[in-house]
Amino acid sequence: MTPATTVGDWAGDRLAHEAVVFDRDDQVRARVLPYVREGLERGESMVVVASDTVRGIIADEFGSATDEFAVFADSIDHWAGGWPETLAANQEGMTSLIEAGLPWRRIGEPVWMALPGGDVWSRYEAIANEAFSDYPYYSLCLHDTRRLSPELVDNALRTHPLLWDGTEVTPSPHYQSTEAFLRSQEPLWSRAPDDREGSTVTRAGEARHLVHAGMPPSASHVLTGDVVLAVHELVVNAITAAGAAEVTHWRENGAVVWEVSDDGLGMHETAAGYTPPRHEQERGRGLWIARTLADEATVRPYGPGTAVRLWFALHDAPGDTTGHPA
Amino acid sequence: MSGVRGLDTAVGLGRGEHGCWVYDGAEGVRPLLAAYLAEGMRLRERLLYVGAGPREVLVDELTDLPGRDALLREGVLGVCCFAELEVPVPTVDGVRAEPPAGTLPVVGPRLPAEAFRRFATDAVAAGHVGLRLALDVTTLLAEGAITPRLVDAELAVATAFSVDHATALCLVDRSRAGSGARVTARLHRIQHLEGVEPTFALVPTPGVVHLVGEVDTTTADDLGRALAAYADATTGPLALDLLDLDFIDVAATRALALFERRMAAVGRSVSFAGVGPAAATTLRAFALNGEGQP
């Protein structure tokens, strides 16, 4: 009979992603300490990015052994001010562990989800299940209901395939596919207005001129530069896939919306471009950059091809009543 | 876009300007030289035509210039072969000396960076308002590739401009240089190349190379070739100034990243200065570190 472990049937060869929801420190202690102890006994690297409270619990138990952890850092310091930077740093931080070729254990407590703009992190919890599926680590994600809103806790239950039920690891009954979760979080893909402006372009330079001409005068130089680059990268992808791109734009709830579509056989998964390309990959940065520059971005099939819609919030624009896209 | 512009005719270049004109076939160069140098004559500039030679061929190419022979006699017009300006690579006991970082040749013969400066100062000393230089650089390309000799010539022109009395037009024959003619044009802020939009330039100056204008997926290959040529012509660390860069996309930044990697493989560093918002996003995506706005 196989002895019970703290990580279910995880064999250390791919990602396991578990949510722990708690509201008392003794619950954390009960889950985290055996998990760490077992990892150390197995010689697995340990990555801890958590609140003072959780790190204190671990430090009280393991003392100077935490000095040997691959990472033992404060969550709030880990937040780089925005999701793209934090995600890129996370990915970069895994490089040496991947290169070592051995399994590792992670404890993450994304307290930054409670910060302004931090709620979008739920989407990356969903994305991780696919993007990092072949990485050999166990990710234990702690969610303190005293810190996080019910909505964020609900998101955690929907984005983690595994759940700690207080005594053992079980499949989460709330887990949703990455695509279903993302669609529930992204702006609705409403019908584009009939009076939208735009045209078909066959050269990326044309699209840049189109953006310069189509941005409202109130838009800052920096915002226009961001839109130019984001639309340009989508157009380059579209031209590569189909030889031409249809570029349209309109205003919506205080934002400018730019849509780039093509009828080529390209990548149109909802999750496309949510994570930066891996270090060794030469290509795949265009859509990632477009997502990092936009306030919102969605990808949908468009006939046999792809349509990507980007929202950029206009601040203090005349006639607009809200500052953020729907 | 700022910093890069097209050139429709061979006249109208101001003092301190340095352009490139790509022509097609030997017959194309005569009217071009005549128009460009005749304008200099009217402006009371001293005229200098430099090419592969021999000298009688260069003189013959100036046939369409009104009063050519008189101008030659009076010293208003000079012709010069590259061989007269170039110097052999310095050697110590027959072995090529290791050149100081960033300036001197790797293989020779090489054109010294100061080659044209003396002509410019002499022209002013002789009562001319400045020096007007025409250089046919076609033979400085080898099988369509830019050679260190060509980069030397560009650096020598850039050095002449430090006295602020020079106007220069580099000429390159597309029928002989192939795609190298287009890359050569990209080494200039002012470009004439039929059918090719002047979108970006990689301008070599002593110690630093300036990336100017808009560079994207359609021109990333030219950027890579121009960078490689500059690297081959120099040694030591390479500084790339992006202050006048208006736009760069992922594909062009990938060319920078590949270049940086190749340089690192031979122990040379690449630094980026003048990084503004236009470049910061894509540079970050490739972990290329800029020093920001100076």
PDB file of C-alpha atoms in Angstrom, chain A residues 61-193:
ATOM      1  CA  GLU A  61       9.031  25.473  12.737  1.00  0.00           C
ATOM      2  CA  PHE A  62      12.055  25.165  10.455  1.00  0.00           C
ATOM      3  CA  GLY A  63      14.335  27.903  11.742  1.00  0.00           C
ATOM      4  CA  SER A  64      17.552  28.411   9.789  1.00  0.00           C
ATOM      5  CA  ALA A  65      16.533  25.729   7.277  1.00  0.00           C
ATOM      6  CA  THR A  66      14.547  28.475   5.537  1.00  0.00           C
ATOM      7  CA  ASP A  67      17.891  30.036   4.590  1.00  0.00           C
ATOM      8  CA  GLU A  68      18.349  27.102   2.237  1.00  0.00           C
ATOM      9  CA  PHE A  69      15.022  27.635   0.488  1.00  0.00           C
ATOM     10  CA  ALA A  70      15.305  28.622  -3.184  1.00  0.00           C
ATOM     11  CA  VAL A  71      13.011  31.566  -2.386  1.00  0.00           C
ATOM     12  CA  PHE A  72      11.639  32.747   0.970  1.00  0.00           C
ATOM     13  CA  ALA A  73      10.085  36.115   0.162  1.00  0.00           C
ATOM     14  CA  ASP A  74       7.328  38.470   1.218  1.00  0.00           C
ATOM     15  CA  SER A  75       4.354  38.383  -1.157  1.00  0.00           C
ATOM     16  CA  ILE A  76       3.928  42.098  -1.134  1.00  0.00           C
ATOM     17  CA  ASP A  77       7.522  42.595  -2.292  1.00  0.00           C
ATOM     18  CA  HIS A  78       6.869  40.075  -5.030  1.00  0.00           C
ATOM     19  CA  TRP A  79       4.167  42.263  -6.587  1.00  0.00           C
ATOM     20  CA  ALA A  80       5.985  44.279  -9.241  1.00  0.00           C
ATOM     21  CA  GLY A  81       3.230  46.862  -9.609  1.00  0.00           C
ATOM     22  CA  GLY A  82       1.323  45.142 -12.369  1.00  0.00           C
ATOM     23  CA  TRP A  83       0.495  41.679 -13.589  1.00  0.00           C
ATOM     24  CA  PRO A  84       2.813  41.604 -16.623  1.00  0.00           C
ATOM     25  CA  GLU A  85       5.870  42.461 -14.569  1.00  0.00           C
ATOM     26  CA  THR A  86       4.922  40.108 -11.735  1.00  0.00           C
ATOM     27  CA  LEU A  87       4.172  37.275 -14.104  1.00  0.00           C
ATOM     28  CA  ALA A  88       7.402  37.781 -16.045  1.00  0.00           C
ATOM     29  CA  ALA A  89       9.383  37.863 -12.783  1.00  0.00           C
ATOM     30  CA  ASN A  90       7.623  34.681 -11.636  1.00  0.00           C
ATOM     31  CA  GLN A  91       8.501  32.938 -14.852  1.00  0.00           C
ATOM     32  CA  GLU A  92      12.072  34.202 -14.774  1.00  0.00           C
ATOM     33  CA  GLY A  93      12.386  33.003 -11.181  1.00  0.00           C
ATOM     34  CA  MET A  94      11.555  29.460 -12.265  1.00  0.00           C
ATOM     35  CA  THR A  95      14.313  29.332 -14.862  1.00  0.00           C
ATOM     36  CA  SER A  96      17.063  28.015 -12.599  1.00  0.00           C
ATOM     37  CA  LEU A  97      14.713  25.468 -11.043  1.00  0.00           C
ATOM     38  CA  ILE A  98      13.728  24.175 -14.468  1.00  0.00           C
ATOM     39  CA  GLU A  99      17.329  24.028 -15.539  1.00  0.00           C
ATOM     40  CA  ALA A 100      18.125  21.977 -12.434  1.00  0.00           C
ATOM     41  CA  GLY A 101      15.689  19.399 -13.795  1.00  0.00           C
ATOM     42  CA  LEU A 102      14.350  18.396 -10.371  1.00  0.00           C
ATOM     43  CA  PRO A 103      10.860  18.762  -8.879  1.00  0.00           C
ATOM     44  CA  TRP A 104      10.188  21.602  -6.484  1.00  0.00           C
ATOM     45  CA  ARG A 105       7.429  22.754  -4.146  1.00  0.00           C
ATOM     46  CA  ARG A 106       5.954  26.182  -4.049  1.00  0.00           C
ATOM     47  CA  ILE A 107       3.844  27.975  -1.479  1.00  0.00           C
ATOM     48  CA  GLY A 108       2.261  31.079  -2.894  1.00  0.00           C
ATOM     49  CA  GLU A 109       0.021  33.541  -1.133  1.00  0.00           C
ATOM     50  CA  PRO A 110      -0.974  36.164  -3.703  1.00  0.00           C
ATOM     51  CA  VAL A 111      -1.970  38.881  -1.256  1.00  0.00           C
ATOM     52  CA  TRP A 112      -1.592  41.380  -4.109  1.00  0.00           C
ATOM     53  CA  MET A 113      -4.967  40.228  -5.443  1.00  0.00           C
ATOM     54  CA  ALA A 114      -6.509  42.587  -2.913  1.00  0.00           C
ATOM     55  CA  LEU A 115      -4.563  45.544  -4.312  1.00  0.00           C
ATOM     56  CA  PRO A 116      -5.994  47.810  -7.037  1.00  0.00           C
ATOM     57  CA  GLY A 117      -5.633  45.963 -10.315  1.00  0.00           C
ATOM     58  CA  GLY A 118      -4.552  42.784  -8.551  1.00  0.00           C
ATOM     59  CA  ASP A 119      -7.820  40.943  -9.079  1.00  0.00           C
ATOM     60  CA  VAL A 120      -6.789  40.114 -12.641  1.00  0.00           C
ATOM     61  CA  TRP A 121      -4.318  37.653 -11.121  1.00  0.00           C
ATOM     62  CA  SER A 122      -7.127  35.084 -10.969  1.00  0.00           C
ATOM     63  CA  ARG A 123      -6.797  34.759 -14.718  1.00  0.00           C
ATOM     64  CA  TYR A 124      -3.141  33.794 -14.420  1.00  0.00           C
ATOM     65  CA  GLU A 125      -3.994  31.153 -11.873  1.00  0.00           C
ATOM     66  CA  ALA A 126      -6.231  29.705 -14.585  1.00  0.00           C
ATOM     67  CA  ILE A 127      -3.647  30.141 -17.321  1.00  0.00           C
ATOM     68  CA  ALA A 128      -0.913  28.450 -15.249  1.00  0.00           C
ATOM     69  CA  ASN A 129      -2.728  25.113 -15.507  1.00  0.00           C
ATOM     70  CA  GLU A 130      -1.911  25.006 -19.224  1.00  0.00           C
ATOM     71  CA  ALA A 131       1.082  27.292 -19.611  1.00  0.00           C
ATOM     72  CA  PHE A 132       3.168  25.570 -16.954  1.00  0.00           C
ATOM     73  CA  SER A 133       1.603  22.099 -17.131  1.00  0.00           C
ATOM     74  CA  ASP A 134       4.942  20.427 -17.946  1.00  0.00           C
ATOM     75  CA  TYR A 135       6.870  22.182 -15.177  1.00  0.00           C
ATOM     76  CA  PRO A 136       7.673  19.680 -12.377  1.00  0.00           C
ATOM     77  CA  TYR A 137       6.368  21.555  -9.359  1.00  0.00           C
ATOM     78  CA  TYR A 138       3.589  21.480  -6.814  1.00  0.00           C
ATOM     79  CA  SER A 139       1.977  24.848  -6.267  1.00  0.00           C
ATOM     80  CA  LEU A 140       0.133  25.344  -3.008  1.00  0.00           C
ATOM     81  CA  CYS A 141      -1.831  28.587  -3.229  1.00  0.00           C
ATOM     82  CA  LEU A 142      -3.030  30.071   0.032  1.00  0.00           C
ATOM     83  CA  HIS A 143      -6.155  32.220   0.156  1.00  0.00           C
ATOM     84  CA  ASP A 144      -6.973  33.975   3.411  1.00  0.00           C
ATOM     85  CA  THR A 145     -10.651  34.888   3.497  1.00  0.00           C
ATOM     86  CA  ARG A 146      -9.796  37.600   6.022  1.00  0.00           C
ATOM     87  CA  ARG A 147      -7.823  39.396   3.308  1.00  0.00           C
ATOM     88  CA  LEU A 148      -9.594  38.497   0.067  1.00  0.00           C
ATOM     89  CA  SER A 149     -13.111  39.258  -1.126  1.00  0.00           C
ATOM     90  CA  PRO A 150     -15.601  36.400  -1.553  1.00  0.00           C
ATOM     91  CA  GLU A 151     -15.404  36.908  -5.297  1.00  0.00           C
ATOM     92  CA  LEU A 152     -11.631  36.375  -5.316  1.00  0.00           C
ATOM     93  CA  VAL A 153     -11.948  33.295  -3.128  1.00  0.00           C
ATOM     94  CA  ASP A 154     -14.599  31.949  -5.492  1.00  0.00           C
ATOM     95  CA  ASN A 155     -12.204  32.581  -8.385  1.00  0.00           C
ATOM     96  CA  ALA A 156      -9.536  30.587  -6.554  1.00  0.00           C
ATOM     97  CA  LEU A 157     -11.861  27.607  -6.264  1.00  0.00           C
ATOM     98  CA  ARG A 158     -12.617  27.816  -9.989  1.00  0.00           C
ATOM     99  CA  THR A 159      -9.006  28.100 -11.141  1.00  0.00           C
ATOM    100  CA  HIS A 160      -7.289  25.417  -9.080  1.00  0.00           C
ATOM    101  CA  PRO A 161      -7.849  21.788 -10.107  1.00  0.00           C
ATOM    102  CA  LEU A 162      -7.014  20.616  -6.594  1.00  0.00           C
ATOM    103  CA  LEU A 163      -8.470  21.683  -3.271  1.00  0.00           C
ATOM    104  CA  TRP A 164      -7.452  21.130   0.335  1.00  0.00           C
ATOM    105  CA  ASP A 165     -10.581  19.987   2.180  1.00  0.00           C
ATOM    106  CA  GLY A 166      -9.042  20.266   5.634  1.00  0.00           C
ATOM    107  CA  THR A 167      -7.672  16.736   5.750  1.00  0.00           C
ATOM    108  CA  GLU A 168      -6.589  15.781   2.252  1.00  0.00           C
ATOM    109  CA  VAL A 169      -6.079  16.927  -1.322  1.00  0.00           C
ATOM    110  CA  THR A 170      -9.136  16.389  -3.519  1.00  0.00           C
ATOM    111  CA  PRO A 171     -10.200  17.397  -7.026  1.00  0.00           C
ATOM    112  CA  SER A 172     -11.979  20.726  -6.830  1.00  0.00           C
ATOM    113  CA  PRO A 173     -15.687  20.395  -7.642  1.00  0.00           C
ATOM    114  CA  HIS A 174     -15.702  24.060  -8.642  1.00  0.00           C
ATOM    115  CA  TYR A 175     -12.853  23.867 -11.159  1.00  0.00           C
ATOM    116  CA  GLN A 176     -13.563  25.302 -14.615  1.00  0.00           C
ATOM    117  CA  SER A 177     -11.661  24.984 -17.858  1.00  0.00           C
ATOM    118  CA  THR A 178      -9.243  27.829 -18.520  1.00  0.00           C
ATOM    119  CA  GLU A 179     -11.304  29.042 -21.444  1.00  0.00           C
ATOM    120  CA  ALA A 180     -14.585  29.032 -19.500  1.00  0.00           C
ATOM    121  CA  PHE A 181     -13.016  30.920 -16.617  1.00  0.00           C
ATOM    122  CA  LEU A 182     -11.356  33.525 -18.835  1.00  0.00           C
ATOM    123  CA  ARG A 183     -14.578  34.182 -20.705  1.00  0.00           C
ATOM    124  CA  SER A 184     -16.351  34.771 -17.407  1.00  0.00           C
ATOM    125  CA  GLN A 185     -13.769  37.414 -16.495  1.00  0.00           C
ATOM    126  CA  GLU A 186     -13.039  39.183 -19.768  1.00  0.00           C
ATOM    127  CA  PRO A 187     -15.259  41.896 -21.249  1.00  0.00           C
ATOM    128  CA  LEU A 188     -18.238  40.573 -23.169  1.00  0.00           C
ATOM    129  CA  TRP A 189     -17.640  40.151 -26.865  1.00  0.00           C
ATOM    130  CA  SER A 190     -20.478  42.398 -27.932  1.00  0.00           C
ATOM    131  CA  ARG A 191     -21.353  43.177 -31.511  1.00  0.00           C
ATOM    132  CA  ALA A 192     -19.101  45.901 -32.883  1.00  0.00           C
ATOM    133  CA  PRO A 193     -21.014  49.108 -33.650  1.00  0.00           C
TER     134      PRO A 193
END
